[in-house]
Short mmCIF file of C-alpha atoms and ligand atoms in Angstrom, two decimals:
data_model
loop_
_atom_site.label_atom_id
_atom_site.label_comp_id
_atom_site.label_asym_id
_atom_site.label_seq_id
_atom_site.Cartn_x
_atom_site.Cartn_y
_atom_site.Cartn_z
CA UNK A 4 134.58 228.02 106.09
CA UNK A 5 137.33 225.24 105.50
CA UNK A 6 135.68 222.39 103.12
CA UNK A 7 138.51 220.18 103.51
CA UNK A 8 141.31 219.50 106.06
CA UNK A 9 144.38 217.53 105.38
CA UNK A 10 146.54 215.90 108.11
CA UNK A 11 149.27 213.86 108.43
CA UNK A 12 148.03 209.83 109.14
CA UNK A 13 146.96 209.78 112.69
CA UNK A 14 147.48 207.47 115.69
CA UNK A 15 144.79 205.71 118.14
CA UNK A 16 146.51 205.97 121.35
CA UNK A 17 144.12 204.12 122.80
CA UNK A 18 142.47 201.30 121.44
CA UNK A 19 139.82 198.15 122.23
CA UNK A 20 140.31 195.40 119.08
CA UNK A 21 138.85 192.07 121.26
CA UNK A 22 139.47 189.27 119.34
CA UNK A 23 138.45 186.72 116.56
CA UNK A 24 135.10 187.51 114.55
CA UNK A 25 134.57 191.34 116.41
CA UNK A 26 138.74 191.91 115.93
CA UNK A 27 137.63 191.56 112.34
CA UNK A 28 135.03 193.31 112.03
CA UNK A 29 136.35 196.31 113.67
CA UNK A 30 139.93 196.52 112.89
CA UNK A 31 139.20 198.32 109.34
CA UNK A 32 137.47 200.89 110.43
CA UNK A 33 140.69 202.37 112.61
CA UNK A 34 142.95 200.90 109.35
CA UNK A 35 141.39 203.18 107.16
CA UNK A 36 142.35 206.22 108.95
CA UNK A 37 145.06 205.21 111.63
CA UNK A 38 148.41 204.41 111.03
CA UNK A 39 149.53 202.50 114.71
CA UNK A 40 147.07 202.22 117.63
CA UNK A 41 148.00 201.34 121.06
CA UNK A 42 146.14 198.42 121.66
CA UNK A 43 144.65 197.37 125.41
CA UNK A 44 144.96 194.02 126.85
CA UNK A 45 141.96 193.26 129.04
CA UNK A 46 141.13 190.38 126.91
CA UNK A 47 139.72 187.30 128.27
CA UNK A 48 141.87 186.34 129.80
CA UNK A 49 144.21 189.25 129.84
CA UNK A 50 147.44 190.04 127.84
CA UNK A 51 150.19 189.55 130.21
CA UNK A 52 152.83 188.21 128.91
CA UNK A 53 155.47 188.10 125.88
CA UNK A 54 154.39 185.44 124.02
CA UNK A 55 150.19 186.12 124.66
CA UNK A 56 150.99 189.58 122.85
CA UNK A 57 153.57 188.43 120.35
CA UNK A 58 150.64 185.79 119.25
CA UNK A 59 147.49 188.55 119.73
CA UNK A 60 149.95 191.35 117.49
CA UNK A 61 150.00 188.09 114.87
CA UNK A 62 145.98 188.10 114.64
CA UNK A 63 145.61 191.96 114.49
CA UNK A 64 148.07 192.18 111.94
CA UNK A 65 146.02 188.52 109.83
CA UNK A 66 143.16 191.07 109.76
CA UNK A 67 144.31 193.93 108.12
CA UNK A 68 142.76 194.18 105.24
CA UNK A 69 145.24 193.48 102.50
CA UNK A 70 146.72 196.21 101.09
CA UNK A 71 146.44 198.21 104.03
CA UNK A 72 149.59 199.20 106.22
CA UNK A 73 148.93 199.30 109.95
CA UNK A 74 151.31 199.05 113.34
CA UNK A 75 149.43 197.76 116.63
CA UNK A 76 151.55 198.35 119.93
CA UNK A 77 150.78 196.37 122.14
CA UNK A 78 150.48 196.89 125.89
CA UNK A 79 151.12 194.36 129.20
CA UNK A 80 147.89 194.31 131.34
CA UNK A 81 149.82 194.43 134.55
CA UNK A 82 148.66 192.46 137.67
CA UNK A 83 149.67 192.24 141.65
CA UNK A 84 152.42 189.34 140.74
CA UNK A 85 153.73 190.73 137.14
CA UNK A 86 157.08 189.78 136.82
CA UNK A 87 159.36 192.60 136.35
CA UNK A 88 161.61 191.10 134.04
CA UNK A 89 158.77 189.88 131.75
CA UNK A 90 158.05 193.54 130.78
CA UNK A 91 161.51 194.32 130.42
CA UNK A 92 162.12 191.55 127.93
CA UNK A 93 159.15 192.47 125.97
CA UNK A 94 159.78 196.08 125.95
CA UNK A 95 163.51 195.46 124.48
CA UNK A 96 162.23 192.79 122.00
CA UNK A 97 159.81 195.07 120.90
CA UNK A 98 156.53 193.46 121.57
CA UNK A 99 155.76 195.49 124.60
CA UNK A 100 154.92 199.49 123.64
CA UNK A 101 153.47 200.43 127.38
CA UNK A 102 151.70 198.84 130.54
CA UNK A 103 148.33 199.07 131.39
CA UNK A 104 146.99 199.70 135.00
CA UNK A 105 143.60 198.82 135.69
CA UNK A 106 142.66 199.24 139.31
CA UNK A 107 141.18 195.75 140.64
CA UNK A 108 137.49 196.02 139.69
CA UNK A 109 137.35 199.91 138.25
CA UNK A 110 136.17 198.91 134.53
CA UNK A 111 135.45 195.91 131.68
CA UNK A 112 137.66 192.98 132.72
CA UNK A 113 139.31 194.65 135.49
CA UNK A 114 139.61 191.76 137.62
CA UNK A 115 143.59 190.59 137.48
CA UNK A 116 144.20 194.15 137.39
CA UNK A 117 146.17 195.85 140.52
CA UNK A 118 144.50 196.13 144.13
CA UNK A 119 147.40 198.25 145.28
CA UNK A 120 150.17 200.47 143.61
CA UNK A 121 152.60 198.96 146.41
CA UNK A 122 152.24 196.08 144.91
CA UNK A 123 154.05 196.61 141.73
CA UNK A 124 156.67 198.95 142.40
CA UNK A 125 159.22 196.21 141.28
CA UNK A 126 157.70 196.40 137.90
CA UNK A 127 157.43 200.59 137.84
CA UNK A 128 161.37 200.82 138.70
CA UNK A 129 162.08 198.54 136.21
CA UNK A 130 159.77 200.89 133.44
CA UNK A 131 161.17 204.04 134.94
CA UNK A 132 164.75 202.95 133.86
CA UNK A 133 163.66 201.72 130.33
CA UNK A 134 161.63 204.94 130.04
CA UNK A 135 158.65 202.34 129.43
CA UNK A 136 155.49 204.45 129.33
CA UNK A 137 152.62 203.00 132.13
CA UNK A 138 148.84 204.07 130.95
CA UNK A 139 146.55 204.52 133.37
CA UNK A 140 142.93 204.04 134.15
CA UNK A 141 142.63 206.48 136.04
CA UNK A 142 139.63 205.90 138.81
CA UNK A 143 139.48 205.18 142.53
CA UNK A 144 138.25 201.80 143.46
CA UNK A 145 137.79 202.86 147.44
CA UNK A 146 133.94 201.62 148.65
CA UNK A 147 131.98 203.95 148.67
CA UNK A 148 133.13 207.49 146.63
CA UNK A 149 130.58 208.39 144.13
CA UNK A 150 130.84 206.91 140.96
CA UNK A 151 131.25 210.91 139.22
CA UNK A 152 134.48 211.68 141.75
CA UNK A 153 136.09 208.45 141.12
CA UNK A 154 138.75 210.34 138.89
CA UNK A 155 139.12 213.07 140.90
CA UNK A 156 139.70 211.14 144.54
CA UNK A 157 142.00 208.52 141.86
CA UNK A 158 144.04 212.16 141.73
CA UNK A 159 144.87 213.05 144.94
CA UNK A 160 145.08 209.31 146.78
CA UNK A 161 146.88 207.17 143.87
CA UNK A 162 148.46 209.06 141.02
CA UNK A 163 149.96 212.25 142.90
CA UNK A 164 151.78 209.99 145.59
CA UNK A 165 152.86 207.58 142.35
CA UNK A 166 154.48 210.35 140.66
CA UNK A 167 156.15 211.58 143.59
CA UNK A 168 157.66 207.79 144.28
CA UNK A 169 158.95 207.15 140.53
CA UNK A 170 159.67 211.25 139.29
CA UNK A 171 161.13 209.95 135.82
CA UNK A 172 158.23 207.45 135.48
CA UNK A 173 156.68 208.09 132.06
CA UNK A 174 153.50 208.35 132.39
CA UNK A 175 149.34 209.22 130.33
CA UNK A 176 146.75 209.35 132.21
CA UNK A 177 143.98 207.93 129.84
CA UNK A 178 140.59 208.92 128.98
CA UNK A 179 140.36 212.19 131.02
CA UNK A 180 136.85 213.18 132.19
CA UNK A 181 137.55 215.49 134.74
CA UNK A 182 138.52 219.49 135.01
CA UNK A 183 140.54 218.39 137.66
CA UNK A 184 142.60 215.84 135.66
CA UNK A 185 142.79 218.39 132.97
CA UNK A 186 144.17 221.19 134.97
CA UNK A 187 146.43 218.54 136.60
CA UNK A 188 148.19 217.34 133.22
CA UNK A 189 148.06 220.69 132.15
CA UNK A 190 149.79 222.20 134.86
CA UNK A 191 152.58 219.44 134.85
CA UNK A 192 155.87 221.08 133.06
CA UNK A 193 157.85 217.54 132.86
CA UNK A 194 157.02 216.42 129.86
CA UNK A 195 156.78 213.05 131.22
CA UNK A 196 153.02 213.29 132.01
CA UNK A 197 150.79 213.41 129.48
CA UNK A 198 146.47 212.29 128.87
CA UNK A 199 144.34 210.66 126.10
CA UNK A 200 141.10 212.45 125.59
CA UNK A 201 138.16 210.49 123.51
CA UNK A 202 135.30 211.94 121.14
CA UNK A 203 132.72 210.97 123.70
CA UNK A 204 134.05 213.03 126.45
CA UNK A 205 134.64 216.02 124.44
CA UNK A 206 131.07 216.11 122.50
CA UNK A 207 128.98 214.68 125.35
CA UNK A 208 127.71 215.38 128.83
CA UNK A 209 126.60 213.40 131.67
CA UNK A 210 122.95 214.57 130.34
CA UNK A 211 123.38 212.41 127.21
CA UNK A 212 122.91 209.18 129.17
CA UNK A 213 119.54 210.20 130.50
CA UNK A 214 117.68 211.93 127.51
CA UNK A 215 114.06 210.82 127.50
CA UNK A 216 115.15 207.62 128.76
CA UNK A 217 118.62 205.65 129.74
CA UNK A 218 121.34 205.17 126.95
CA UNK A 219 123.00 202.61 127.46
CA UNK A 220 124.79 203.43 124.09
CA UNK A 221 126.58 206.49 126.01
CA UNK A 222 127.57 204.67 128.80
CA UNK A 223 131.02 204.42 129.24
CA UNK A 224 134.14 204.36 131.85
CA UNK A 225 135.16 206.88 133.50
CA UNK A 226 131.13 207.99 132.83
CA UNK A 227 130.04 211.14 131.21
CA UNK A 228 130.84 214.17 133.62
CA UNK A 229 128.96 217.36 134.21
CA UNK A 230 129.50 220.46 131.23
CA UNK A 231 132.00 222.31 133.49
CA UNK A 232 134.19 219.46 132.81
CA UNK A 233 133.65 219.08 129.09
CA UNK A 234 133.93 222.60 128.55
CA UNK A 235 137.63 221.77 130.38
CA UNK A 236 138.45 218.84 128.46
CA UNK A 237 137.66 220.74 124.96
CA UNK A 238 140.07 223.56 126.26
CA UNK A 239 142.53 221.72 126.89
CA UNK A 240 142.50 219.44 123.58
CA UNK A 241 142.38 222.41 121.64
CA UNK A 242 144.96 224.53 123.77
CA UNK A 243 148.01 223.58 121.56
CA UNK A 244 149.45 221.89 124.43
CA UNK A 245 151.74 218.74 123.46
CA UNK A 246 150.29 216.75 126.87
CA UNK A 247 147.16 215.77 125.39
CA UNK A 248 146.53 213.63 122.53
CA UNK A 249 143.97 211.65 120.83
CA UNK A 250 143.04 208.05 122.13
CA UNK A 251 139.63 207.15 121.22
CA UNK A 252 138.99 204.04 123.69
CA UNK A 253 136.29 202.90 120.79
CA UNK A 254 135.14 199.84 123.02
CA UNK A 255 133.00 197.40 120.94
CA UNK A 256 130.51 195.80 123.07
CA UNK A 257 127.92 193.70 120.97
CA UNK A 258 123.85 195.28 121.95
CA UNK A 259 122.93 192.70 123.86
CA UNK A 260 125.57 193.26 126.35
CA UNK A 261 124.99 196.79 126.68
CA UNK A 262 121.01 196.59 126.52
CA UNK A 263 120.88 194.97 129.79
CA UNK A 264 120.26 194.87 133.30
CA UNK A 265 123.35 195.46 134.07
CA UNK A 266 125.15 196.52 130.95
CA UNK A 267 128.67 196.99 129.71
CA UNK A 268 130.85 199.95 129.72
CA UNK A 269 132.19 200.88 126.50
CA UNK A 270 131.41 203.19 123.65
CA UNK A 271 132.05 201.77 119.89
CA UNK A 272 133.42 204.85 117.77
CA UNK A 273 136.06 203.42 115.96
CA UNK A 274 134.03 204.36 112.46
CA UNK A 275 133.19 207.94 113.08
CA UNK A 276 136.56 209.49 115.64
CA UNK A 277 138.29 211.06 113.30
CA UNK A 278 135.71 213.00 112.47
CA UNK A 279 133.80 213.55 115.66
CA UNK A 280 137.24 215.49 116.74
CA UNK A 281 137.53 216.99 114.04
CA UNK A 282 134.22 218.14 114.94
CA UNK A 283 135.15 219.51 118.20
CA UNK A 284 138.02 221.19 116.62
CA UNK A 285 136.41 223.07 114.36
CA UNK A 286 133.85 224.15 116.96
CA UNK A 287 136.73 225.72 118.67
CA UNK A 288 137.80 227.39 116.15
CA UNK A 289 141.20 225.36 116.48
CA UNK A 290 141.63 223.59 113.04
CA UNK A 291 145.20 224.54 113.09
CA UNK A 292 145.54 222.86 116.04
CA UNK A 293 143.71 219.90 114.86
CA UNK A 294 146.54 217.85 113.42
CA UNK A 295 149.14 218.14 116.57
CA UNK A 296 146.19 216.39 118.63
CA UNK A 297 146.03 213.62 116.26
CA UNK A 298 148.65 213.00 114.58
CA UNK A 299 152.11 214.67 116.48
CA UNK A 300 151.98 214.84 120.45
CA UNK A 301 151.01 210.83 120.79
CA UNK A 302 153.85 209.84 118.80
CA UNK A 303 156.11 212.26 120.21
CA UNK A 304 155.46 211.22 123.87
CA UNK A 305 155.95 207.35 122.96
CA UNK A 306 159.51 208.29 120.54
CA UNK A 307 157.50 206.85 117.74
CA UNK A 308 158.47 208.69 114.00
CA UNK A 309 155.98 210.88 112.32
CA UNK A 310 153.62 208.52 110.20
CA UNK A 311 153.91 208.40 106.21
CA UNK A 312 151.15 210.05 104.28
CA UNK A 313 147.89 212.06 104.78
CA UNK A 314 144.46 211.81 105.47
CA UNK A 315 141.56 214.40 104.26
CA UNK A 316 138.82 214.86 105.65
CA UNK A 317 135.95 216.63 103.72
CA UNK A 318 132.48 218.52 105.20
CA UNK A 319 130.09 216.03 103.89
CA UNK A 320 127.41 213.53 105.69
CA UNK A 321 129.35 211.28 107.31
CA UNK A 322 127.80 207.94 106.08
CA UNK A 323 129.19 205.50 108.65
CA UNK A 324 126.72 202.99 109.70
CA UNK A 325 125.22 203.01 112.53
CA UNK A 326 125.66 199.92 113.57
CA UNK A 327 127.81 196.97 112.41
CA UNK A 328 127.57 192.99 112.75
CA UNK A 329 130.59 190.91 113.84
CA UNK A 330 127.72 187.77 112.47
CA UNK A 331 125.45 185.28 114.53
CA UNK A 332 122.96 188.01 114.20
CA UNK A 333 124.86 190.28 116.39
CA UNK A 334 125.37 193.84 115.98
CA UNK A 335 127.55 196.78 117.72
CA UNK A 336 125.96 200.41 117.68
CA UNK A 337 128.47 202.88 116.22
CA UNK A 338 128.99 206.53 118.42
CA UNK A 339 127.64 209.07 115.96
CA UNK A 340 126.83 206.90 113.24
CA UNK A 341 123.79 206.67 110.54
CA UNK A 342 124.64 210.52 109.54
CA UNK A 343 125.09 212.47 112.80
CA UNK A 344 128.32 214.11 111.61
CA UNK A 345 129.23 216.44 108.83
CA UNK A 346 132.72 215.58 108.30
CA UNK A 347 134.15 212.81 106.41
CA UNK A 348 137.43 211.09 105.99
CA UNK A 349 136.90 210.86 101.90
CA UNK A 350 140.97 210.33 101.12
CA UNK A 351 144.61 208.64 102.14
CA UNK A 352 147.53 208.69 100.35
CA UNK A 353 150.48 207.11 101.39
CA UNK A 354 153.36 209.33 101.33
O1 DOR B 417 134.09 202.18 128.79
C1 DOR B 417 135.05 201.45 128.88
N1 DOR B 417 135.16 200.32 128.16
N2 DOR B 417 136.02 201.79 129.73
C2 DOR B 417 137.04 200.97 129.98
O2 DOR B 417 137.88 201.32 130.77
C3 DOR B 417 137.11 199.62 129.36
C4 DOR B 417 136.38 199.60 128.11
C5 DOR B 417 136.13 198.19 127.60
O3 DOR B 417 137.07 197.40 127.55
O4 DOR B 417 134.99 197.91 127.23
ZN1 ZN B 418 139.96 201.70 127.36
#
């Protein structure tokens, strides 16, 4: 039984920082173990232009703790009336890694996001010739499908018809729930399709919001799906395959918002991913396969070069906390924290 595992620094392809006192609260916890992060832009109001993420890049990088070494790329929130040429001037000066689509109204600050694909094809011709990668969330927003085939109907009406419009569009598919989404990306030979997987959707099931009571702590979107479509999603992580790689979607949400009558989607694992999917690795017998997941197929799919240095991570009780306080007597529940896990990132060196 390995004790330790060693892998080259990771990346968070997927990432939710917010802003001011939480930005700082959470930031170290994906310094300390990632080296870049792709970082979304459904702030309030919403990251959509050169200069809003040139200026919310400068506050990430102000909290780094010093010392530390850390790259956030940042993302466009794109919108019905995104100008085209906006994105194409942040993409060649650098600011802009990737766009975001957020169906109008499908998750946390949706509500600039895009009513209808038609609407921004401008914008997708203009990324398909600067091989700018768009990131998708990938769930219907039609009235009335059920809120567990969102991803599935988001499939067959939006994303297949997208692909076919733009072919050499580069595009992941993000936080896959779904069997159907997994045999999809998996099935794709391109190379220009590819899917972020988080902790939560690999360790949990739909049953985990519902145990003795409702969890508002596992709620997150897309939701939890039924086993058959974990037991996909681990398969597929663990497969070897270069189309799926790690983007947590850790999603701070302070309690109060999420212990509510109507509370927020988002699950706060920024502390313990690492070592959840590490975790799920190891459960599938697939250590070996461990370190392309995290740390190679993201970076290869965005033309980003291999990280300096290592991380280890050793089989001990994983003493994250299990929850954390961005002040004003506030506090954010961690996924898995207070002990839950048995692995621990104990080590980085640089190079
Ligand atoms: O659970 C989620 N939380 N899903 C999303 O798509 C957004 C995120 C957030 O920003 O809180
Ligand atoms: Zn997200």
């Amino acid at each position: 039984m390995a004790q330790s595992v060693t892998i080259r620094r990771p990346d968070d392809m997927h990432l939710h920082l917010r802003d001011e006192n939480t930005l700082r609260t959470v930031l170290p916890y994906t310094v300390r173990q990632f080296g870049r992060a792709i970082v979304m832009p459904n702030l309030k109001p919403p990251v959509t232009t050169v200069a809003a993420a040139r200026a919310y890049r400068e506050r990430i990088l102000a909290a780094v703790p010093a010392g530390a070494s850390f790259e956030p790329l940042m993302t466009a929130y794109l919108c019905d009336n995104t100008d085209p040429e906006e994105i194409s001037r942040g993409f060649n000066e650098r600011v802009f890694t990737a766009v975001k689509l957020y169906p109008a109204g499908a998750t946390t600050h949706s509500e600039y996001g895009v009513t209808c694909t038609s609407k921004v094809e401008k914008v997708l011709d203009v990324m398909q010739e600067l091989g700018m990668p768009l990131l998708i969330h990938g769930e219907s927003t039609e009235a009335g499908v059920d809120v567990f085939d969102k991803e599935a109907v988001f499939l067959d009406d939006v994303l297949k018809p997208l692909l076919e419009k733009f072919p050499a569009l580069k595009v992941v598919l993000e936080h896959i729930t779904t069997e159907q989404a997994a045999d999809f990306v998996d099935a794709d030979r391109s190379g220009r399709l590819a899917a972020t997987i988080t902790p939560q959707h690999l360790l949990l099931n739909r049953n985990a919001m519902f145990t003795g009571g409702l969890r508002p702590h596992y709620y997150c979107l897309p939701v939890l799906k039924r086993e058959q479509h974990r037991l996909a999603l681990r398969r597929v992580a663990t497969s070897g395959s270069s189309s799926f790689f790690l983007g947590t979607d850790s999603a701070p949400h302070e309690r109060g918002a999420k212990e509510a009558a109507c509370g927020c989607a988002g699950i706060f694992s920024a502390p313990t991913a690492l070592e959840a999917y590490l975790t799920v690795f190891e459960q599938e017998n697939a250590l070996d396969r461990f370190e392309a997941f995290a740390s190679e197929n993201g970076r290869r799919f965005y033309g980003l070069p291999p990280n300096e240095g290592t991380v280890t991570l050793t089989r001990e009780r994983n003493d994250a906390p299990r929850s954390i306080s961005p002040g004003d007597n506030k506090s954010i529940e961690t996924f898995m924290g207070g002990g839950e896990l048995s692995w621990r990132v104990s080590e980085e060196r640089a190079s």
